[in-house]
Short mmCIF file of C-alpha atoms in Angstrom, two decimals:
data_model
loop_
_atom_site.label_atom_id
_atom_site.label_comp_id
_atom_site.label_asym_id
_atom_site.label_seq_id
_atom_site.Cartn_x
_atom_site.Cartn_y
_atom_site.Cartn_z
CA MET A 1309 115.02 131.21 186.99
CA LYS A 1310 115.88 127.48 187.04
CA LYS A 1311 112.16 126.60 186.53
CA ARG A 1312 112.04 128.97 183.48
CA VAL A 1313 115.24 127.39 182.04
CA LYS A 1314 113.68 124.01 182.46
CA TRP A 1315 110.44 124.95 180.86
CA VAL A 1316 112.15 126.54 177.81
CA SER A 1317 114.28 123.34 177.54
CA LEU A 1318 111.44 121.10 177.58
CA VAL A 1319 109.72 123.26 174.86
CA LEU A 1320 112.61 122.94 172.68
CA LEU A 1321 112.88 119.23 173.28
CA LEU A 1322 109.38 118.70 172.39
CA SER A 1323 109.80 120.79 169.18
CA LEU A 1324 112.75 118.79 168.02
CA VAL A 1325 110.82 115.49 168.63
CA LEU A 1326 107.86 116.85 166.69
CA SER A 1327 110.20 117.96 163.85
CA LEU A 1328 111.82 114.45 163.64
CA LEU A 1329 108.36 112.97 163.59
CA ALA A 1330 107.38 115.24 160.63
CA ALA A 1331 110.51 114.42 158.96
CA CYS A 1332 109.91 110.75 159.15
CA GLY A 1333 106.48 111.12 158.01
CA SER A 1334 107.69 112.96 154.99
CA ASN A 1335 110.17 110.33 154.18
CA ASN A 1336 107.66 107.74 154.28
CA ASN A 1337 105.50 109.50 151.70
CA ASN A 1338 108.40 110.06 149.38
CA SER A 1339 108.91 106.35 148.71
CA SER A 1340 110.09 105.06 145.30
CA LYS A 1341 106.69 103.40 144.67
CA PRO A 1342 104.83 105.39 142.08
CA SER A 1343 101.41 106.80 142.84
CA THR A 1344 98.35 106.17 140.94
CA ASN A 1345 99.05 108.77 138.38
CA GLY A 1346 102.70 107.77 138.11
CA GLU A 1347 104.33 110.83 139.93
CA LYS A 1348 106.88 110.35 142.73
CA ASN A 1349 105.97 112.74 145.39
CA GLY A 1350 108.31 115.35 146.39
CA ASP A 1351 110.76 114.91 143.56
CA PRO A 1352 110.67 117.94 141.25
CA VAL A 1353 112.46 116.02 138.46
CA ALA A 1354 110.19 113.01 138.61
CA THR A 1355 107.05 114.90 138.91
CA ASN A 1356 107.88 117.33 136.28
CA SER A 1357 106.24 119.93 138.24
CA GLY A 1358 109.16 121.91 139.99
CA LYS A 1359 111.58 124.38 138.64
CA GLU A 1360 114.21 121.97 137.79
CA ALA A 1361 111.79 120.00 135.61
CA GLU A 1362 110.92 123.19 133.88
CA GLY A 1363 114.48 123.68 132.53
CA GLU A 1364 115.64 126.43 134.91
CA LYS A 1365 118.11 124.14 136.78
CA LEU A 1366 118.59 121.40 134.20
CA LYS A 1367 121.77 121.60 132.27
CA LYS A 1368 121.26 122.27 128.50
CA VAL A 1369 121.71 119.20 126.38
CA LYS A 1370 121.13 118.13 122.90
CA LEU A 1371 119.88 114.67 122.42
CA THR A 1372 119.95 112.32 119.30
CA TRP A 1373 116.98 110.12 118.62
CA TYR A 1374 116.55 107.62 115.88
CA LEU A 1375 113.21 106.21 114.30
CA VAL A 1376 112.81 103.57 111.69
CA GLY A 1377 111.44 104.55 108.28
CA ASP A 1378 111.35 107.89 106.43
CA ALA A 1379 111.02 111.50 107.60
CA HIS A 1380 108.08 113.59 106.57
CA LYS A 1381 108.08 116.28 104.05
CA ASN A 1382 107.44 118.89 106.81
CA GLN A 1383 109.73 117.10 109.35
CA ASP A 1384 112.14 120.11 109.87
CA LYS A 1385 109.36 122.46 110.70
CA ILE A 1386 107.51 119.98 113.05
CA VAL A 1387 110.86 119.21 115.06
CA ALA A 1388 111.58 122.94 115.13
CA GLU A 1389 108.37 123.34 117.03
CA TRP A 1390 109.08 120.42 119.19
CA ASN A 1391 112.41 121.90 120.23
CA LYS A 1392 110.83 125.18 121.06
CA MET A 1393 108.58 123.35 123.62
CA LEU A 1394 111.41 121.05 124.85
CA GLU A 1395 113.89 124.00 125.27
CA LYS A 1396 111.33 125.89 127.47
CA ASP A 1397 110.30 122.87 129.60
CA LEU A 1398 113.40 120.84 129.78
CA ASN A 1399 116.18 122.92 128.42
CA THR A 1400 116.64 120.32 125.74
CA THR A 1401 116.77 120.09 122.03
CA ILE A 1402 116.65 116.77 119.89
CA ASP A 1403 118.18 115.87 116.59
CA LEU A 1404 115.58 113.43 115.16
CA LYS A 1405 117.00 111.13 112.58
CA PHE A 1406 115.52 108.35 110.49
CA THR A 1407 116.88 104.99 109.03
CA THR A 1408 114.79 105.30 105.96
CA TRP A 1409 112.96 102.18 104.84
CA ASN A 1410 115.80 101.25 102.31
CA ASP A 1411 117.66 98.39 103.95
CA TRP A 1412 116.54 99.77 107.43
CA GLN A 1413 117.50 96.62 109.36
CA THR A 1414 121.17 96.75 108.34
CA LYS A 1415 121.41 100.41 109.23
CA TYR A 1416 119.41 99.90 112.45
CA ASN A 1417 121.85 97.09 113.67
CA LEU A 1418 124.99 99.23 112.48
CA LEU A 1419 123.77 102.10 114.70
CA LEU A 1420 123.68 100.03 117.79
CA THR A 1421 127.01 98.31 117.12
CA SER A 1422 129.11 101.20 115.85
CA GLY A 1423 129.03 102.93 119.26
CA GLU A 1424 127.30 106.09 117.56
CA LYS A 1425 125.98 108.45 120.57
CA ILE A 1426 122.23 107.87 120.34
CA ASP A 1427 120.10 108.83 123.24
CA MET A 1428 117.00 107.04 122.28
CA ILE A 1429 115.79 104.69 119.47
CA PHE A 1430 112.83 102.85 118.27
CA ALA A 1431 112.65 99.32 119.54
CA SER A 1432 110.58 96.38 118.52
CA ASN A 1433 110.53 92.45 118.70
CA TRP A 1434 110.49 92.71 114.79
CA ALA A 1435 113.82 94.78 115.13
CA GLU A 1436 115.33 91.99 117.30
CA PHE A 1437 114.86 93.78 120.55
CA TYR A 1438 115.11 90.60 122.63
CA LYS A 1439 118.51 89.59 120.93
CA LEU A 1440 119.83 92.89 121.02
CA SER A 1441 118.89 93.31 124.78
CA LYS A 1442 120.76 90.07 125.66
CA GLN A 1443 123.69 91.59 123.71
CA GLY A 1444 123.80 94.58 125.96
CA ALA A 1445 122.86 97.06 123.10
CA PHE A 1446 120.42 98.87 125.45
CA LEU A 1447 120.58 100.28 128.83
CA ASP A 1448 118.71 98.81 131.80
CA LEU A 1449 116.05 101.45 132.75
CA LYS A 1450 114.52 99.74 135.82
CA GLU A 1451 116.10 102.01 138.42
CA MET A 1452 115.60 105.34 136.14
CA LEU A 1453 111.99 104.94 135.16
CA PRO A 1454 110.33 105.87 138.49
CA LYS A 1455 112.43 109.08 138.84
CA TYR A 1456 112.67 110.37 135.31
CA ALA A 1457 109.46 108.85 133.63
CA PRO A 1458 107.04 108.70 136.68
CA THR A 1459 103.91 109.17 134.69
CA THR A 1460 104.74 106.31 132.31
CA TRP A 1461 105.88 104.28 135.12
CA GLY A 1462 102.55 104.46 136.71
CA ASN A 1463 100.44 103.99 133.55
CA VAL A 1464 102.10 101.22 131.76
CA PRO A 1465 100.43 97.96 132.83
CA GLU A 1466 102.63 95.46 134.83
CA GLN A 1467 102.42 92.68 132.06
CA ASP A 1468 103.57 95.33 129.45
CA TRP A 1469 106.62 95.94 131.60
CA GLU A 1470 107.15 92.20 131.81
CA SER A 1471 107.25 91.97 127.96
CA VAL A 1472 110.34 94.21 127.99
CA THR A 1473 112.01 92.52 130.84
CA VAL A 1474 115.12 90.55 129.99
CA GLY A 1475 117.13 88.95 132.63
CA GLY A 1476 115.48 91.08 135.27
CA GLY A 1477 116.28 94.39 133.65
CA ILE A 1478 113.74 96.55 131.65
CA TYR A 1479 115.24 97.55 128.37
CA ALA A 1480 112.66 99.52 126.72
CA VAL A 1481 109.33 101.47 127.16
CA PRO A 1482 106.42 99.82 125.39
CA ASN A 1483 103.65 101.76 123.70
CA THR A 1484 100.35 101.51 125.33
CA ASN A 1485 98.03 100.86 122.53
CA ALA A 1486 96.55 97.68 122.07
CA GLU A 1487 96.50 96.60 118.31
CA TYR A 1488 95.37 93.81 116.09
CA THR A 1489 97.65 93.87 113.18
CA PRO A 1490 96.82 90.96 110.60
CA ILE A 1491 98.16 91.76 107.24
CA GLY A 1492 95.57 92.04 104.30
CA TYR A 1493 95.03 93.79 101.21
CA VAL A 1494 93.57 97.26 100.24
CA TYR A 1495 92.08 97.03 96.93
CA ARG A 1496 89.82 98.82 94.30
CA GLU A 1497 86.45 97.72 95.50
CA ASP A 1498 84.62 99.76 92.77
CA TRP A 1499 86.49 97.55 90.31
CA ARG A 1500 85.51 94.39 91.96
CA LYS A 1501 81.91 95.56 91.78
CA GLU A 1502 82.05 96.88 88.31
CA LEU A 1503 83.69 93.54 86.97
CA ASN A 1504 81.09 91.58 88.75
CA LEU A 1505 83.54 89.63 90.98
CA PRO A 1506 82.95 87.71 94.02
CA GLU A 1507 84.08 89.01 97.35
CA PHE A 1508 87.63 88.15 98.64
CA THR A 1509 87.34 84.86 100.59
CA ASP A 1510 90.48 82.97 99.46
CA VAL A 1511 93.44 82.78 97.31
CA ASN A 1512 91.42 81.82 94.25
CA SER A 1513 88.95 84.80 94.78
CA ILE A 1514 92.03 87.06 94.80
CA GLU A 1515 93.56 85.44 91.78
CA ALA A 1516 90.24 85.97 89.90
CA TYR A 1517 90.21 89.57 90.80
CA MET A 1518 93.70 90.09 89.66
CA ASP A 1519 92.97 88.21 86.35
CA ALA A 1520 90.16 90.53 85.64
CA VAL A 1521 92.02 93.67 86.42
CA LYS A 1522 94.79 92.68 84.13
CA THR A 1523 92.58 91.43 81.24
CA GLN A 1524 89.72 93.83 81.43
CA LYS A 1525 91.01 96.96 83.09
CA LYS A 1526 94.46 96.57 81.45
CA VAL A 1527 96.08 97.35 84.73
CA THR A 1528 99.05 95.62 86.42
CA PRO A 1529 97.32 94.38 89.75
CA ILE A 1530 100.49 94.69 91.81
CA ASN A 1531 102.41 97.61 90.41
CA GLY A 1532 105.71 98.74 91.78
CA ALA A 1533 107.38 96.69 94.64
CA ALA A 1534 105.65 93.19 94.73
CA TYR A 1535 107.61 90.92 97.02
CA GLU A 1536 105.78 91.71 100.26
CA ASN A 1537 102.36 91.79 98.60
CA ILE A 1538 102.92 88.04 97.53
CA ALA A 1539 105.15 86.73 100.37
CA THR A 1540 102.42 88.02 103.12
CA LEU A 1541 99.61 86.35 101.16
CA PHE A 1542 101.34 82.99 101.11
CA ARG A 1543 102.36 83.02 104.63
CA ALA A 1544 98.68 83.87 105.71
CA SER A 1545 97.19 81.32 103.33
CA VAL A 1546 99.26 78.35 104.63
CA ASP A 1547 99.35 79.70 108.27
CA PHE A 1548 102.98 79.71 108.33
CA GLN A 1549 104.39 81.51 111.61
CA GLN A 1550 107.59 83.25 111.12
CA ILE A 1551 110.26 82.83 113.76
CA THR A 1552 113.62 83.45 112.12
CA GLY A 1553 113.36 85.68 109.13
CA GLU A 1554 111.42 84.49 106.08
CA VAL A 1555 112.97 81.01 106.15
CA ILE A 1556 112.35 79.11 109.34
CA GLY A 1557 109.09 78.95 111.26
CA SER A 1558 106.26 76.95 112.56
CA MET A 1559 103.84 75.50 110.03
CA SER A 1560 100.75 76.53 111.74
CA TYR A 1561 99.63 78.27 115.01
CA ALA A 1562 97.99 74.89 116.13
CA THR A 1563 101.28 72.96 115.87
CA PRO A 1564 103.78 75.52 117.18
CA ARG A 1565 106.54 72.80 117.59
CA ASP A 1566 106.47 71.82 114.02
CA ILE A 1567 109.35 74.13 112.99
CA GLN A 1568 110.77 73.76 109.39
CA VAL A 1569 112.63 75.38 106.72
CA LEU A 1570 109.85 76.82 104.63
CA PRO A 1571 111.53 76.38 101.16
CA PHE A 1572 111.83 72.76 101.85
CA THR A 1573 108.19 72.13 102.11
CA ASP A 1574 105.49 70.83 99.81
CA GLU A 1575 103.45 74.06 100.43
CA TYR A 1576 106.32 76.21 99.39
CA GLU A 1577 106.94 74.14 96.21
CA ALA A 1578 103.34 74.25 95.08
CA TRP A 1579 103.23 78.09 95.78
CA VAL A 1580 106.21 79.21 93.70
CA LYS A 1581 104.95 77.03 90.77
CA LYS A 1582 101.58 78.86 91.13
CA MET A 1583 103.61 82.28 91.32
CA LYS A 1584 105.30 81.43 87.94
CA VAL A 1585 101.85 81.30 86.38
CA TRP A 1586 100.85 84.65 87.98
CA GLU A 1587 104.03 86.35 86.78
CA SER A 1588 103.63 85.08 83.35
CA LYS A 1589 100.07 86.57 83.22
CA GLY A 1590 101.48 90.03 84.11
CA TYR A 1591 100.13 90.37 87.62
CA TRP A 1592 103.31 92.31 88.47
CA ASN A 1593 106.30 93.84 86.56
CA LYS A 1594 109.42 91.91 85.80
CA ASN A 1595 111.43 94.81 87.62
CA SER A 1596 109.26 94.46 90.73
CA LEU A 1597 112.34 93.51 92.82
CA SER A 1598 114.21 96.61 92.10
CA SER A 1599 111.22 98.95 92.32
CA LYS A 1600 111.41 101.55 94.87
CA GLN A 1601 107.77 102.65 94.40
CA GLU A 1602 105.01 101.16 96.75
CA ALA A 1603 102.17 99.39 95.16
CA GLY A 1604 99.77 101.79 96.90
CA ASP A 1605 101.15 104.76 95.11
CA PHE A 1606 99.96 103.16 91.78
CA ILE A 1607 96.48 102.48 93.26
CA LYS A 1608 96.04 106.35 93.88
CA THR A 1609 96.89 107.04 90.27
CA GLY A 1610 94.64 104.30 88.74
CA GLN A 1611 97.56 102.18 87.77
CA GLY A 1612 97.32 99.47 90.51
CA ALA A 1613 94.82 97.33 92.28
CA LEU A 1614 96.40 95.65 95.27
CA TYR A 1615 98.51 96.75 98.36
CA TRP A 1616 99.47 94.92 101.49
CA ARG A 1617 98.60 96.68 104.86
CA ASN A 1618 97.54 96.04 108.36
CA PRO A 1619 94.19 97.34 109.48
CA SER A 1620 95.48 100.55 111.00
CA SER A 1621 97.72 101.38 108.03
CA ALA A 1622 94.79 100.40 105.63
CA GLY A 1623 92.63 103.02 107.51
CA GLY A 1624 95.26 105.66 106.91
CA PHE A 1625 95.39 104.62 103.37
CA ILE A 1626 91.69 104.88 102.77
CA ASN A 1627 91.41 108.02 104.76
CA GLU A 1628 94.02 109.69 102.35
CA VAL A 1629 92.09 108.55 99.35
CA LYS A 1630 88.96 110.19 100.75
CA ALA A 1631 90.88 113.41 101.83
CA LYS A 1632 92.18 113.77 98.35
CA ALA A 1633 88.75 113.09 96.77
CA LEU A 1634 90.13 110.48 94.49
CA ASN A 1635 87.31 109.05 92.46
CA MET A 1636 87.59 105.46 93.82
CA GLU A 1637 86.11 103.08 96.44
CA ILE A 1638 88.78 101.28 98.39
CA GLY A 1639 87.99 97.90 100.21
CA TYR A 1640 90.07 95.94 102.72
CA PHE A 1641 90.46 92.27 103.14
CA PRO A 1642 92.23 90.80 106.27
CA PHE A 1643 94.12 87.70 105.77
CA SER A 1644 93.10 86.70 109.35
CA ARG A 1645 89.83 85.35 107.57
CA PHE A 1646 91.88 82.50 105.89
CA HIS A 1647 92.08 80.73 109.34
CA ASN A 1648 89.69 82.74 111.60
CA TYR A 1649 91.86 84.02 114.23
CA VAL A 1650 94.12 86.96 114.85
CA ILE A 1651 97.21 87.61 117.23
CA PRO A 1652 97.19 90.97 119.13
CA THR A 1653 100.44 92.72 118.99
CA ILE A 1654 102.83 92.23 122.03
CA PRO A 1655 103.58 95.51 123.79
CA ILE A 1656 107.24 95.56 122.45
CA ALA A 1657 105.86 95.22 118.79
CA ASN A 1658 106.55 99.24 119.29
CA GLY A 1659 108.38 100.89 121.88
CA MET A 1660 111.44 103.12 122.64
CA ALA A 1661 114.82 102.11 124.03
CA ILE A 1662 118.18 103.90 125.09
CA PRO A 1663 121.39 102.52 123.53
CA LYS A 1664 124.08 101.83 125.81
CA ALA A 1665 126.24 104.69 124.15
CA SER A 1666 123.77 107.23 125.16
CA THR A 1667 125.20 110.08 127.32
CA ASN A 1668 121.92 111.54 128.49
CA PRO A 1669 119.63 108.57 129.31
CA GLU A 1670 117.84 110.39 132.08
CA ARG A 1671 116.88 113.39 129.91
CA SER A 1672 115.68 111.16 127.22
CA LEU A 1673 113.34 109.37 129.65
CA MET A 1674 112.16 112.88 130.76
CA VAL A 1675 111.32 113.77 127.16
CA LEU A 1676 109.71 110.57 126.51
CA ASP A 1677 107.41 110.98 129.46
CA LYS A 1678 106.43 114.31 128.13
CA LEU A 1679 105.89 113.03 124.61
CA ARG A 1680 103.77 110.13 125.67
CA ASN A 1681 101.55 111.78 128.36
CA ASP A 1682 101.49 115.68 127.44
CA PRO A 1683 98.81 116.00 124.75
CA ALA A 1684 100.52 119.06 123.21
CA TYR A 1685 103.68 117.15 122.73
CA PHE A 1686 101.84 113.96 121.60
CA ASN A 1687 99.68 115.72 119.18
CA LEU A 1688 102.65 117.43 117.52
CA MET A 1689 104.86 114.54 117.10
CA THR A 1690 102.04 112.13 116.20
CA TYR A 1691 99.66 114.28 113.97
CA GLY A 1692 101.71 117.20 113.13
CA ILE A 1693 101.22 120.94 113.37
CA GLU A 1694 97.69 121.96 114.46
CA GLY A 1695 96.18 124.14 111.99
CA THR A 1696 98.19 122.76 108.99
CA HIS A 1697 98.39 119.06 109.27
CA TRP A 1698 95.31 118.63 111.44
CA ALA A 1699 92.46 120.72 113.24
CA LYS A 1700 90.35 119.82 116.25
CA GLY A 1701 86.99 118.05 115.56
CA GLU A 1702 83.79 118.33 117.27
CA ASP A 1703 85.29 116.82 120.63
CA ASP A 1704 88.74 116.27 122.21
CA LYS A 1705 88.98 112.65 120.65
CA THR A 1706 88.44 113.72 117.22
CA ILE A 1707 90.67 115.57 114.66
CA VAL A 1708 90.26 116.75 111.04
CA ILE A 1709 92.86 115.85 108.53
CA PRO A 1710 94.22 118.06 106.83
CA ALA A 1711 93.22 121.47 108.58
CA PRO A 1712 90.46 123.15 106.49
CA GLY A 1713 91.92 124.98 103.53
CA VAL A 1714 94.99 122.86 103.34
CA ASP A 1715 95.57 120.83 100.12
CA LEU A 1716 96.78 117.33 101.07
CA ASN A 1717 98.83 117.12 97.79
CA GLU A 1718 100.77 120.05 98.90
CA THR A 1719 101.03 119.20 102.59
CA PRO A 1720 100.70 115.40 103.08
CA ARG A 1721 99.35 114.00 106.31
CA TYR A 1722 101.83 113.63 109.01
CA ASP A 1723 102.79 109.84 109.02
CA ILE A 1724 105.98 108.78 110.57
CA ALA A 1725 106.93 105.88 112.86
CA SER A 1726 105.34 107.38 115.91
CA TRP A 1727 104.16 103.79 117.12
CA GLY A 1728 106.99 103.81 119.86
CA TRP A 1729 105.32 106.43 122.08
CA ARG A 1730 101.63 105.86 121.36
CA TYR A 1731 99.30 105.99 124.36
CA GLU A 1732 95.68 104.98 123.77
CA PRO A 1733 94.03 107.70 125.89
CA ASN A 1734 95.83 110.50 123.74
CA MET A 1735 94.96 108.87 120.32
CA LYS A 1736 92.73 110.65 118.11
CA LYS A 1737 89.79 109.55 115.62
CA GLU A 1738 89.75 111.15 112.22
CA LYS A 1739 86.56 112.80 111.41
CA GLY A 1740 85.00 111.22 108.42
CA GLY A 1741 87.56 108.69 108.40
CA TRP A 1742 87.27 105.01 107.71
CA GLU A 1743 84.72 103.27 109.96
CA GLY A 1744 85.86 99.94 109.06
CA LEU A 1745 88.77 99.90 111.50
CA ASP A 1746 86.24 99.86 114.42
CA VAL A 1747 84.24 97.21 112.71
CA LEU A 1748 87.39 95.11 112.35
CA LYS A 1749 88.14 95.39 116.01
CA GLU A 1750 84.81 94.07 116.83
CA GLU A 1751 85.48 91.10 114.46
CA PHE A 1752 88.91 90.44 115.98
CA LYS A 1753 88.02 90.43 119.75
CA PRO A 1754 86.21 87.12 119.80
CA ILE A 1755 88.78 85.26 117.60
CA SER A 1756 92.02 86.84 119.35
CA LYS A 1757 94.70 84.28 120.40
CA PRO A 1758 97.89 85.01 122.32
CA ASP A 1759 101.19 85.55 120.61
CA ILE A 1760 103.13 82.37 121.43
CA PHE A 1761 106.01 83.27 118.92
CA GLY A 1762 106.84 86.93 119.36
CA PRO A 1763 108.32 86.42 122.91
CA ILE A 1764 110.72 83.49 121.89
CA SER A 1765 114.17 85.14 122.64
CA LEU A 1766 116.89 84.33 120.10
CA ASP A 1767 120.37 85.79 120.05
CA TYR A 1768 121.83 83.56 117.31
CA GLU A 1769 125.36 83.89 118.60
CA PRO A 1770 125.95 80.12 118.01
CA VAL A 1771 124.83 80.32 114.39
CA LYS A 1772 125.78 83.92 113.66
CA ALA A 1773 127.82 83.03 110.37
CA GLU A 1774 125.27 80.45 109.09
CA LEU A 1775 122.35 82.83 109.51
CA ALA A 1776 124.19 85.65 107.77
CA ALA A 1777 124.76 83.21 104.81
CA VAL A 1778 121.26 82.01 104.82
CA ASN A 1779 119.92 85.51 104.62
CA GLN A 1780 122.15 86.27 101.64
CA VAL A 1781 120.82 83.12 99.93
CA PHE A 1782 117.14 84.18 100.63
CA GLU A 1783 117.86 87.61 99.11
CA GLN A 1784 119.67 86.27 96.07
CA TYR A 1785 117.61 83.11 95.19
CA GLY A 1786 114.43 83.24 97.51
CA LYS A 1787 112.92 86.41 96.46
CA PRO A 1788 113.03 86.10 92.64
CA LEU A 1789 111.58 82.65 93.14
CA MET A 1790 108.65 83.80 95.18
CA LEU A 1791 107.89 86.18 92.37
CA GLY A 1792 108.32 83.56 89.56
CA LEU A 1793 111.16 85.53 88.19
CA THR A 1794 112.73 82.39 86.66
CA ASN A 1795 112.62 80.32 83.45
CA ASP A 1796 112.65 77.09 85.15
CA VAL A 1797 111.02 76.86 88.58
CA ASP A 1798 112.08 73.21 89.44
CA ALA A 1799 115.64 74.11 88.67
CA SER A 1800 115.81 77.33 90.60
CA LEU A 1801 113.94 75.67 93.49
CA LYS A 1802 116.76 73.02 93.60
CA THR A 1803 119.42 75.58 93.47
CA TYR A 1804 117.66 77.62 96.23
CA ARG A 1805 117.56 74.57 98.46
CA ASP A 1806 121.02 73.53 97.74
CA LYS A 1807 122.41 76.85 98.63
CA LEU A 1808 120.54 76.92 101.74
CA LYS A 1809 122.00 73.72 102.99
CA ALA A 1810 125.42 74.93 102.05
CA ALA A 1811 124.97 78.01 103.83
CA GLY A 1812 124.16 76.05 107.19
CA VAL A 1813 120.25 76.54 107.30
CA GLU A 1814 120.18 72.96 109.26
CA LYS A 1815 122.29 74.21 111.94
CA VAL A 1816 120.12 77.33 112.18
CA LEU A 1817 116.96 75.25 112.22
CA ALA A 1818 118.41 73.17 115.09
CA TYR A 1819 119.25 76.03 117.25
CA VAL A 1820 115.80 77.87 116.56
CA GLN A 1821 114.02 74.46 117.32
CA GLY A 1822 115.94 74.01 120.48
CA GLU A 1823 115.39 77.61 121.76
CA ALA A 1824 111.77 77.56 120.88
CA ASN A 1825 111.10 74.18 122.69
CA LYS A 1826 112.66 75.73 125.81
CA TYR A 1827 110.36 78.45 125.74
CA PHE A 1828 107.34 76.32 124.90
CA ASP A 1829 108.34 73.98 127.78
CA GLU A 1830 108.62 76.92 130.18
CA LYS A 1831 105.09 78.13 129.20
CA GLY A 1832 103.49 74.73 128.95
CA ILE A 1833 102.85 75.19 125.08
CA GLN A 1834 102.43 72.00 123.52
#
């Protein structure tokens, strides 16, 4: 009997030891390091594969998300479909809001400083991501990402995470879609051919085109809002690299430490005098600063000829012209050809961040993980409703826009600021679309140079008042001068410069130079 007891005890002891070893092995496999597909083993929330991730155990919440720009005509229908999917999978619904493009930056900053309960918002270096991160506008996601967005955590390259790391914290999820986005012009190529004009190569050839369109076609070349169409041309033609707004930057990529106040330069003075000549010839309208209609809208109706776009947006514009069977041929000229180089967008050119006022950051990350990586979610919120806004092409990477039998005039292509969640493997190519985009990518690859200006981090706190005053002066005096909307260019230029000085632009310049040089020193940039 005693032997039997001893034997049973020994068996129980061995069983206990084996159980402990198995538990240890299980714990070792359940580390916080993501696996190759980004999922954290054994965590039903993290893998989005357990009942909890399917919404059965998750508390029902309603999130508020913000995107920059304007909503689509069918936005309510699309968000309703999205919410059906979210409610089923994650017991979540989302109120998707938009800033509109009208004075969007003021609205954007107000959203982040007012304390409004926002659970996720578009983020970008051109929307002051680095400054806002330093000021504490966004939550640090470093600890939450592996658990609540494991697939994204695993498939975003390490260097991309570095681009959204500020002071050791990760403050956004960058998109994963490498782009080259030099500005350029879409234009009426059929008119250029008809008028026997040279191809675009420089400012003079563009001027010759505008002159012929105005005098021979009797069409205002840049109809509607004109400022960006002219300001982007100027900056590209002289190779000015913006650092702070439209006023302060480097005079060329080759001389990054040569930072100046642009309106004080000889290049600017020569340009605004030329713009007065262009304005007097009617290359744009006198109400162009107040116009709310984009120049591209007038091209589609035969009442315009030039519109500033980056290559991707140019492709969308050209595809729309094709889909609507408009009787015109559209060309594209990238301004990168002025100096024969391009700068690829940094990852945080487009991303998503969680404001500090969010009450459900974990759930927002779970939704974003779905949105980026689940094709059903991605297709809906990037391209719209299948069968209406698009249809499947001959393979999984191709779509048809719009779906057969749908009139684009009645149901416009779905085009919102979806850049923040773009993930290249899920991106689609439009059947019959503009082939020029692929051609341009091949042109850009060998002339690509790293972005040495975008990562410069500026919070402007020491010059906050001066910067606000400078921006106000720019709006009041700089914009009209750029479009030649003055009777006396010399007098207006003097007034503009005097007002900038009075606003404290030299103090802002000194601050920007100091911070930029710190960055250049750190990176070994001369």
